Short mmCIF file of N, CA and C in Angstrom, two decimals:
data_model
loop_
_atom_site.label_atom_id
_atom_site.label_comp_id
_atom_site.label_asym_id
_atom_site.label_seq_id
_atom_site.Cartn_x
_atom_site.Cartn_y
_atom_site.Cartn_z
N MET C 27 64.51 36.71 58.34
CA MET C 27 65.86 37.23 58.25
C MET C 27 66.68 36.27 57.41
N LYS C 28 67.38 36.84 56.44
CA LYS C 28 68.23 35.99 55.56
C LYS C 28 69.66 36.44 55.75
N ILE C 29 70.53 35.52 55.91
CA ILE C 29 72.00 35.85 56.10
C ILE C 29 72.77 35.19 54.97
N ARG C 30 73.59 36.04 54.29
CA ARG C 30 74.47 35.56 53.22
C ARG C 30 75.90 35.92 53.62
N THR C 31 76.83 35.03 53.32
CA THR C 31 78.26 35.28 53.55
C THR C 31 79.07 34.80 52.33
N ASN C 32 80.20 35.38 52.15
CA ASN C 32 81.12 34.82 51.12
C ASN C 32 82.03 33.87 51.78
N ASP C 33 82.88 33.19 51.03
CA ASP C 33 83.80 32.14 51.60
C ASP C 33 84.75 32.72 52.61
N ILE C 34 85.23 33.92 52.38
CA ILE C 34 86.20 34.51 53.30
C ILE C 34 85.54 34.79 54.68
N MET C 35 84.31 35.32 54.68
CA MET C 35 83.61 35.53 55.91
C MET C 35 83.26 34.19 56.63
N ASP C 36 82.92 33.18 55.87
CA ASP C 36 82.69 31.88 56.47
C ASP C 36 83.91 31.41 57.23
N TYR C 37 85.05 31.59 56.64
CA TYR C 37 86.37 31.22 57.28
C TYR C 37 86.48 32.00 58.55
N HIS C 38 86.31 33.33 58.57
CA HIS C 38 86.46 34.14 59.75
C HIS C 38 85.46 33.75 60.87
N LEU C 39 84.20 33.51 60.42
CA LEU C 39 83.22 33.11 61.43
C LEU C 39 83.55 31.80 62.12
N ASN C 40 84.09 30.90 61.31
CA ASN C 40 84.56 29.62 61.87
C ASN C 40 85.69 29.83 62.92
N GLU C 41 86.67 30.72 62.56
CA GLU C 41 87.73 31.02 63.46
C GLU C 41 87.25 31.64 64.75
N LEU C 42 86.28 32.48 64.64
CA LEU C 42 85.70 33.20 65.74
C LEU C 42 84.81 32.33 66.64
N ASP C 43 84.28 31.24 66.03
CA ASP C 43 83.33 30.36 66.67
C ASP C 43 82.12 31.15 67.14
N TYR C 44 81.53 31.90 66.19
CA TYR C 44 80.39 32.77 66.53
C TYR C 44 79.10 32.19 65.97
N ASP C 45 78.12 32.11 66.81
CA ASP C 45 76.81 31.65 66.41
C ASP C 45 75.89 32.88 66.50
N PHE C 46 75.32 33.29 65.35
CA PHE C 46 74.56 34.50 65.30
C PHE C 46 73.37 34.53 66.26
N LYS C 47 72.74 33.41 66.51
CA LYS C 47 71.59 33.41 67.36
C LYS C 47 71.91 33.30 68.83
N SER C 48 72.96 32.59 69.23
CA SER C 48 73.18 32.33 70.66
C SER C 48 74.34 33.12 71.28
N THR C 49 75.23 33.67 70.45
CA THR C 49 76.36 34.41 70.99
C THR C 49 75.92 35.86 71.30
N PHE C 50 76.36 36.28 72.48
CA PHE C 50 76.06 37.70 72.87
C PHE C 50 77.39 38.37 73.27
N ILE C 51 77.72 39.53 72.73
CA ILE C 51 78.93 40.27 72.97
C ILE C 51 78.53 41.61 73.53
N ASN C 52 79.18 41.97 74.71
CA ASN C 52 78.94 43.28 75.23
C ASN C 52 79.57 44.34 74.32
N LEU C 53 78.81 45.35 73.99
CA LEU C 53 79.30 46.43 73.12
C LEU C 53 79.72 47.63 74.00
N PRO C 54 80.75 48.31 73.54
CA PRO C 54 81.12 49.60 74.24
C PRO C 54 79.90 50.50 74.15
N ASN C 55 79.79 51.41 75.12
CA ASN C 55 78.60 52.31 75.22
C ASN C 55 78.38 53.09 73.98
N TYR C 56 79.42 53.52 73.32
CA TYR C 56 79.23 54.38 72.10
C TYR C 56 78.31 53.69 71.10
N PHE C 57 78.55 52.41 70.83
CA PHE C 57 77.77 51.70 69.85
C PHE C 57 76.32 51.49 70.31
N GLU C 58 76.17 51.22 71.60
CA GLU C 58 74.80 51.10 72.16
C GLU C 58 74.05 52.39 72.01
N LEU C 59 74.69 53.49 72.33
CA LEU C 59 74.03 54.82 72.24
C LEU C 59 73.66 55.19 70.78
N GLU C 60 74.57 54.86 69.88
CA GLU C 60 74.25 55.16 68.46
C GLU C 60 73.06 54.35 67.94
N ILE C 61 72.98 53.05 68.33
CA ILE C 61 71.83 52.22 67.95
C ILE C 61 70.55 52.77 68.54
N GLU C 62 70.59 53.14 69.84
CA GLU C 62 69.42 53.74 70.52
C GLU C 62 69.00 55.04 69.88
N LYS C 63 69.98 55.88 69.56
CA LYS C 63 69.70 57.22 68.94
C LYS C 63 69.06 57.02 67.57
N THR C 64 69.59 56.11 66.78
CA THR C 64 69.00 55.81 65.45
C THR C 64 67.59 55.28 65.60
N THR C 65 67.39 54.40 66.50
CA THR C 65 66.03 53.85 66.79
C THR C 65 65.03 55.01 67.09
N ALA C 66 65.41 55.91 68.04
CA ALA C 66 64.55 56.97 68.39
C ALA C 66 64.28 57.91 67.25
N LEU C 67 65.32 58.24 66.48
CA LEU C 67 65.09 59.14 65.33
C LEU C 67 64.18 58.51 64.24
N LEU C 68 64.36 57.24 63.97
CA LEU C 68 63.48 56.63 63.01
C LEU C 68 62.03 56.48 63.51
N LYS C 69 61.87 56.16 64.79
CA LYS C 69 60.50 56.04 65.34
C LYS C 69 59.80 57.39 65.40
N GLU C 70 60.56 58.44 65.64
CA GLU C 70 59.97 59.80 65.65
C GLU C 70 59.56 60.24 64.26
N ARG C 71 60.40 59.95 63.29
CA ARG C 71 60.13 60.34 61.91
C ARG C 71 59.07 59.53 61.27
N PHE C 72 58.99 58.24 61.66
CA PHE C 72 58.01 57.31 61.01
C PHE C 72 57.21 56.58 62.09
N PRO C 73 56.34 57.35 62.79
CA PRO C 73 55.61 56.77 63.93
C PRO C 73 54.66 55.65 63.53
N ASN C 74 54.26 55.56 62.27
CA ASN C 74 53.31 54.51 61.88
C ASN C 74 53.99 53.19 61.49
N LYS C 75 55.31 53.11 61.79
CA LYS C 75 56.12 51.89 61.58
C LYS C 75 56.25 51.51 60.08
N ASN C 76 56.09 52.51 59.21
CA ASN C 76 56.27 52.24 57.82
C ASN C 76 57.11 53.41 57.21
N ILE C 77 58.26 53.05 56.72
CA ILE C 77 59.10 54.09 56.10
C ILE C 77 58.70 54.28 54.66
N THR C 78 58.10 55.45 54.39
CA THR C 78 57.51 55.69 53.13
C THR C 78 58.23 56.65 52.21
N GLU C 79 59.22 57.33 52.80
CA GLU C 79 59.98 58.32 52.01
C GLU C 79 61.50 58.09 52.27
N ARG C 80 62.27 58.65 51.39
CA ARG C 80 63.72 58.48 51.50
C ARG C 80 64.22 59.02 52.83
N ILE C 81 65.08 58.31 53.48
CA ILE C 81 65.69 58.73 54.72
C ILE C 81 66.79 59.75 54.45
N ASN C 82 67.58 59.41 53.41
CA ASN C 82 68.69 60.25 52.99
C ASN C 82 68.26 60.90 51.70
N GLU C 83 68.04 62.17 51.68
CA GLU C 83 67.57 62.93 50.52
C GLU C 83 68.57 62.85 49.36
N LYS C 84 69.85 62.61 49.67
CA LYS C 84 70.89 62.55 48.65
C LYS C 84 71.03 61.15 48.05
N ALA C 85 70.25 60.22 48.52
CA ALA C 85 70.29 58.82 48.03
C ALA C 85 70.04 58.80 46.50
N GLY C 86 70.74 57.97 45.81
CA GLY C 86 70.55 57.84 44.41
C GLY C 86 69.32 57.02 44.07
N ILE C 87 69.15 56.64 42.82
CA ILE C 87 67.94 55.92 42.44
C ILE C 87 68.04 54.44 42.79
N ASN C 88 69.16 53.89 43.21
CA ASN C 88 69.22 52.50 43.59
C ASN C 88 68.45 52.32 44.92
N GLU C 89 68.32 51.07 45.34
CA GLU C 89 67.53 50.84 46.56
C GLU C 89 68.25 51.04 47.79
N LEU C 90 69.54 51.34 47.83
CA LEU C 90 70.22 51.46 49.12
C LEU C 90 70.14 52.88 49.67
N ASP C 91 69.39 53.04 50.72
CA ASP C 91 69.12 54.25 51.37
C ASP C 91 69.77 54.17 52.71
N TYR C 92 70.90 54.83 52.91
CA TYR C 92 71.73 54.72 54.11
C TYR C 92 71.00 55.16 55.32
N ILE C 93 71.07 54.35 56.37
CA ILE C 93 70.43 54.65 57.69
C ILE C 93 71.51 54.98 58.71
N ILE C 94 72.46 53.98 58.96
CA ILE C 94 73.47 54.12 60.01
C ILE C 94 74.66 53.23 59.53
N GLY C 95 75.82 53.69 59.99
CA GLY C 95 76.98 52.91 59.69
C GLY C 95 78.14 53.23 60.61
N PHE C 96 78.97 52.28 60.73
CA PHE C 96 80.25 52.43 61.55
C PHE C 96 81.35 52.11 60.55
N ASP C 97 81.94 53.17 59.97
CA ASP C 97 82.85 53.02 58.85
C ASP C 97 84.04 52.13 59.18
N SER C 98 84.61 52.28 60.32
CA SER C 98 85.71 51.38 60.67
C SER C 98 85.71 51.22 62.18
N ILE C 99 85.31 50.10 62.67
CA ILE C 99 85.15 49.88 64.09
C ILE C 99 86.46 50.17 64.89
N PRO C 100 87.62 49.82 64.44
CA PRO C 100 88.85 50.11 65.19
C PRO C 100 89.01 51.64 65.44
N ASP C 101 88.46 52.49 64.56
CA ASP C 101 88.66 53.90 64.72
C ASP C 101 87.98 54.49 65.90
N TYR C 102 87.05 53.72 66.50
CA TYR C 102 86.33 54.21 67.70
C TYR C 102 87.09 54.02 68.95
N PHE C 103 88.32 53.48 68.85
CA PHE C 103 89.14 53.19 70.01
C PHE C 103 90.48 53.85 69.85
N SER C 104 91.20 54.05 70.98
CA SER C 104 92.51 54.57 70.88
C SER C 104 93.47 53.48 70.31
N TYR C 105 94.59 53.93 69.79
CA TYR C 105 95.52 52.93 69.23
C TYR C 105 96.04 51.97 70.29
N SER C 106 96.26 52.47 71.49
CA SER C 106 96.72 51.56 72.59
C SER C 106 95.61 50.54 72.96
N GLU C 107 94.36 50.98 72.93
CA GLU C 107 93.26 50.04 73.17
C GLU C 107 93.23 48.95 72.08
N CYS C 108 93.37 49.41 70.89
CA CYS C 108 93.37 48.44 69.77
C CYS C 108 94.45 47.42 69.84
N GLN C 109 95.60 47.86 70.29
CA GLN C 109 96.74 46.95 70.36
C GLN C 109 96.52 45.85 71.37
N LYS C 110 95.67 46.09 72.39
CA LYS C 110 95.38 45.11 73.42
C LYS C 110 94.31 44.16 73.02
N MET C 111 93.57 44.45 71.96
CA MET C 111 92.43 43.61 71.55
C MET C 111 92.92 42.41 70.74
N LYS C 112 92.15 41.31 70.83
CA LYS C 112 92.47 40.14 70.08
C LYS C 112 92.05 40.36 68.63
N VAL C 113 92.57 39.55 67.73
CA VAL C 113 92.37 39.72 66.31
C VAL C 113 90.91 39.82 65.87
N PHE C 114 90.05 38.98 66.45
CA PHE C 114 88.69 38.97 65.95
C PHE C 114 87.68 39.71 66.85
N GLU C 115 88.17 40.54 67.79
CA GLU C 115 87.26 41.28 68.64
C GLU C 115 86.46 42.30 67.79
N PHE C 116 87.06 42.93 66.80
CA PHE C 116 86.35 43.87 65.94
C PHE C 116 85.26 43.17 65.16
N LEU C 117 85.57 41.99 64.69
CA LEU C 117 84.57 41.16 63.94
C LEU C 117 83.38 40.89 64.85
N GLY C 118 83.70 40.46 66.10
CA GLY C 118 82.61 40.14 67.05
C GLY C 118 81.72 41.37 67.31
N MET C 119 82.35 42.53 67.47
CA MET C 119 81.57 43.75 67.70
C MET C 119 80.70 44.06 66.47
N GLY C 120 81.29 43.91 65.28
CA GLY C 120 80.52 44.16 64.05
C GLY C 120 79.31 43.21 63.97
N LEU C 121 79.50 41.98 64.27
CA LEU C 121 78.40 40.99 64.28
C LEU C 121 77.32 41.34 65.29
N GLU C 122 77.74 41.76 66.44
CA GLU C 122 76.76 42.14 67.49
C GLU C 122 76.02 43.41 67.08
N ILE C 123 76.67 44.35 66.48
CA ILE C 123 75.96 45.54 65.97
C ILE C 123 74.95 45.18 64.95
N LEU C 124 75.36 44.26 64.01
CA LEU C 124 74.37 43.80 63.01
C LEU C 124 73.17 43.15 63.66
N LYS C 125 73.45 42.30 64.58
CA LYS C 125 72.36 41.55 65.26
C LYS C 125 71.38 42.56 65.92
N ARG C 126 71.90 43.46 66.66
CA ARG C 126 71.07 44.38 67.40
C ARG C 126 70.26 45.32 66.43
N LEU C 127 70.96 45.78 65.39
CA LEU C 127 70.23 46.61 64.41
C LEU C 127 69.10 45.81 63.76
N SER C 128 69.37 44.55 63.41
CA SER C 128 68.37 43.78 62.74
C SER C 128 67.16 43.54 63.63
N VAL C 129 67.39 43.26 64.87
CA VAL C 129 66.29 43.08 65.84
C VAL C 129 65.53 44.41 65.99
N MET C 130 66.22 45.51 66.10
CA MET C 130 65.54 46.81 66.26
C MET C 130 64.67 47.10 65.07
N LEU C 131 65.20 46.90 63.85
CA LEU C 131 64.49 47.21 62.64
C LEU C 131 63.26 46.26 62.44
N LYS C 132 63.46 45.01 62.76
CA LYS C 132 62.36 44.06 62.61
C LYS C 132 61.22 44.38 63.57
N GLU C 133 61.59 44.74 64.81
CA GLU C 133 60.56 45.05 65.83
C GLU C 133 59.83 46.29 65.49
N ASN C 134 60.55 47.36 65.12
CA ASN C 134 59.99 48.68 64.92
C ASN C 134 59.45 48.98 63.55
N PHE C 135 59.92 48.27 62.53
CA PHE C 135 59.48 48.54 61.16
C PHE C 135 59.27 47.21 60.43
N PRO C 136 58.31 46.44 60.90
CA PRO C 136 58.08 45.08 60.38
C PRO C 136 57.64 45.06 58.94
N ASN C 137 57.08 46.09 58.38
CA ASN C 137 56.64 46.09 56.95
C ASN C 137 57.64 46.63 55.97
N ASN C 138 58.86 46.81 56.43
CA ASN C 138 59.89 47.39 55.59
C ASN C 138 61.07 46.36 55.46
N ARG C 139 61.81 46.52 54.35
CA ARG C 139 63.00 45.67 54.15
C ARG C 139 64.27 46.47 54.33
N PHE C 140 65.26 45.83 54.91
CA PHE C 140 66.53 46.45 55.17
C PHE C 140 67.69 45.51 54.80
N ARG C 141 68.78 46.05 54.47
CA ARG C 141 70.02 45.29 54.25
C ARG C 141 71.07 45.81 55.23
N LEU C 142 71.69 44.91 55.97
CA LEU C 142 72.76 45.20 56.86
C LEU C 142 73.95 44.49 56.30
N ILE C 143 75.02 45.26 56.12
CA ILE C 143 76.18 44.71 55.42
C ILE C 143 77.47 44.94 56.26
N MET C 144 78.24 43.93 56.40
CA MET C 144 79.51 44.01 57.12
C MET C 144 80.60 43.53 56.19
N GLU C 145 81.71 44.28 56.19
CA GLU C 145 82.91 43.89 55.50
C GLU C 145 84.04 43.81 56.52
N PHE C 146 84.83 42.72 56.48
CA PHE C 146 85.91 42.46 57.45
C PHE C 146 87.11 41.92 56.74
N SER C 147 88.26 42.41 57.13
CA SER C 147 89.51 41.87 56.57
C SER C 147 90.58 41.94 57.56
N THR C 148 91.42 40.92 57.66
CA THR C 148 92.63 40.98 58.49
C THR C 148 93.84 41.39 57.64
N VAL C 149 93.60 41.53 56.35
CA VAL C 149 94.66 41.93 55.40
C VAL C 149 94.59 43.40 54.99
N GLN C 150 93.35 43.83 54.61
CA GLN C 150 93.16 45.22 54.23
C GLN C 150 93.18 46.00 55.55
N GLU C 151 94.18 46.85 55.69
CA GLU C 151 94.37 47.52 56.98
C GLU C 151 93.43 48.72 57.19
N ASP C 152 93.19 48.97 58.50
CA ASP C 152 92.39 50.10 58.87
C ASP C 152 93.16 51.40 58.45
N VAL C 153 92.39 52.35 58.04
CA VAL C 153 92.99 53.63 57.53
C VAL C 153 93.72 54.40 58.64
N ILE C 154 93.11 54.56 59.79
CA ILE C 154 93.71 55.38 60.86
C ILE C 154 94.80 54.58 61.58
N TYR C 155 94.56 53.28 61.85
CA TYR C 155 95.57 52.50 62.51
C TYR C 155 96.08 51.38 61.69
N PRO C 156 97.14 51.70 60.92
CA PRO C 156 97.73 50.66 60.03
C PRO C 156 98.16 49.44 60.92
N GLY C 157 98.00 48.26 60.37
CA GLY C 157 98.35 47.06 61.04
C GLY C 157 97.19 46.39 61.72
N LEU C 158 96.05 47.07 61.78
CA LEU C 158 94.84 46.47 62.35
C LEU C 158 93.87 46.11 61.27
N GLU C 159 93.10 45.10 61.57
CA GLU C 159 92.10 44.68 60.60
C GLU C 159 91.00 45.73 60.42
N ALA C 160 90.36 45.67 59.33
CA ALA C 160 89.28 46.66 59.03
C ALA C 160 87.91 45.97 59.18
N CYS C 161 86.97 46.63 59.79
CA CYS C 161 85.65 46.11 59.95
C CYS C 161 84.64 47.27 59.80
N HIS C 162 83.80 47.16 58.81
CA HIS C 162 82.81 48.17 58.49
C HIS C 162 81.42 47.60 58.53
N VAL C 163 80.46 48.36 59.12
CA VAL C 163 79.09 47.94 59.23
C VAL C 163 78.22 49.04 58.72
N ASN C 164 77.29 48.71 57.82
CA ASN C 164 76.35 49.73 57.25
C ASN C 164 74.95 49.10 57.16
N CYS C 165 73.95 49.97 57.32
CA CYS C 165 72.59 49.55 57.28
C CYS C 165 71.87 50.45 56.28
N TYR C 166 71.06 49.79 55.41
CA TYR C 166 70.32 50.48 54.33
C TYR C 166 68.85 50.07 54.39
N LYS C 167 68.03 50.99 53.96
CA LYS C 167 66.59 50.71 53.67
C LYS C 167 66.52 50.18 52.25
N VAL C 168 65.81 49.13 52.01
CA VAL C 168 65.67 48.53 50.68
C VAL C 168 64.43 49.10 49.96
N TRP C 169 64.62 49.66 48.79
CA TRP C 169 63.56 50.17 47.98
C TRP C 169 63.31 49.24 46.78
N ASP C 170 64.34 48.86 46.11
CA ASP C 170 64.26 47.97 44.93
C ASP C 170 64.92 46.61 45.28
N SER C 171 64.09 45.60 45.54
CA SER C 171 64.58 44.33 46.03
C SER C 171 65.35 43.57 44.98
N ASP C 172 65.43 44.00 43.71
CA ASP C 172 66.17 43.29 42.70
C ASP C 172 67.66 43.64 42.72
N TYR C 173 67.97 44.76 43.24
CA TYR C 173 69.38 45.21 43.26
C TYR C 173 70.19 44.36 44.24
N ASP C 174 71.28 43.75 43.80
CA ASP C 174 72.08 42.84 44.65
C ASP C 174 73.45 43.42 44.93
N TYR C 175 73.46 44.25 45.92
CA TYR C 175 74.70 44.93 46.36
C TYR C 175 75.79 43.90 46.74
N PHE C 176 75.34 42.88 47.49
CA PHE C 176 76.28 41.89 48.04
C PHE C 176 77.06 41.23 46.92
N THR C 177 76.44 40.68 45.98
CA THR C 177 77.09 40.01 44.84
C THR C 177 77.94 40.97 44.04
N GLU C 178 77.42 42.17 43.85
CA GLU C 178 78.13 43.19 43.08
C GLU C 178 79.45 43.52 43.78
N MET C 179 79.47 43.75 45.09
CA MET C 179 80.66 44.06 45.86
C MET C 179 81.61 42.88 46.00
N ASP C 180 81.02 41.66 46.21
CA ASP C 180 81.89 40.52 46.35
C ASP C 180 82.67 40.26 45.07
N GLU C 181 82.02 40.47 43.94
CA GLU C 181 82.74 40.28 42.63
C GLU C 181 83.78 41.35 42.45
N TRP C 182 83.43 42.59 42.90
CA TRP C 182 84.40 43.72 42.73
C TRP C 182 85.64 43.44 43.55
N TYR C 183 85.44 42.97 44.80
CA TYR C 183 86.58 42.61 45.69
C TYR C 183 87.43 41.50 45.13
N LEU C 184 86.77 40.51 44.58
CA LEU C 184 87.54 39.38 43.96
C LEU C 184 88.32 39.90 42.79
N GLU C 185 87.71 40.76 41.98
CA GLU C 185 88.39 41.29 40.86
C GLU C 185 89.65 42.09 41.23
N LYS C 186 89.55 42.81 42.31
CA LYS C 186 90.64 43.64 42.80
C LYS C 186 91.67 42.82 43.64
N ASP C 187 91.34 41.54 43.82
CA ASP C 187 92.17 40.60 44.65
C ASP C 187 92.22 41.00 46.09
N TYR C 188 91.16 41.58 46.55
CA TYR C 188 91.05 41.88 47.96
C TYR C 188 90.55 40.64 48.75
N THR C 189 91.07 40.52 49.99
CA THR C 189 90.59 39.40 50.75
C THR C 189 89.61 39.91 51.81
N ILE C 190 88.47 40.22 51.44
CA ILE C 190 87.43 40.87 52.32
C ILE C 190 86.27 39.92 52.52
N GLY C 191 86.00 39.63 53.76
CA GLY C 191 84.84 38.84 54.07
C GLY C 191 83.61 39.73 54.07
N MET C 192 82.54 39.22 53.52
CA MET C 192 81.27 39.98 53.54
C MET C 192 80.16 39.18 54.12
N LEU C 193 79.27 39.90 54.86
CA LEU C 193 78.11 39.30 55.45
C LEU C 193 77.02 40.25 55.19
N GLU C 194 75.85 39.71 54.75
CA GLU C 194 74.68 40.54 54.53
C GLU C 194 73.49 39.94 55.20
N ILE C 195 72.74 40.78 55.93
CA ILE C 195 71.52 40.32 56.51
C ILE C 195 70.39 41.10 55.88
N THR C 196 69.39 40.38 55.39
CA THR C 196 68.22 41.06 54.85
C THR C 196 67.08 40.84 55.87
N VAL C 197 66.53 41.96 56.35
CA VAL C 197 65.46 41.91 57.38
C VAL C 197 64.17 42.36 56.64
#
């Protein structure tokens, strides 16, 4: 497993005091169920533990074949629930989702490569709940290992002057 972060994410991880290997965060049931459901669907579709065909038929020719994602973690809660949460709780949930997805994929599909990407910002606001930080988690099957989504997006964010922390896990 390879983990890459940009400077902004390094800053946020330091503020959260999160260690990817030793920290454990309880996830709300919805996220647990989505991870379990995705695991079951992938195992049913690819019982030989090798993903040999596109998961998403609409996927383009690049190597990112979308498997599962949580577009904006704050959107899974009511506004009043979000107001009670601490600033980095969404970041912690995103990290925990990434960790559990990476373990699931590594255990169930050891001969395949995946990229799990999280974007987090305390400045770029959530679409549904303005004033809250945004946290997005997505998981992709890797087909072409030369394509570098992380660097491409990090450069794009810098060009747009966005302050978005990025973390990528390659499994």
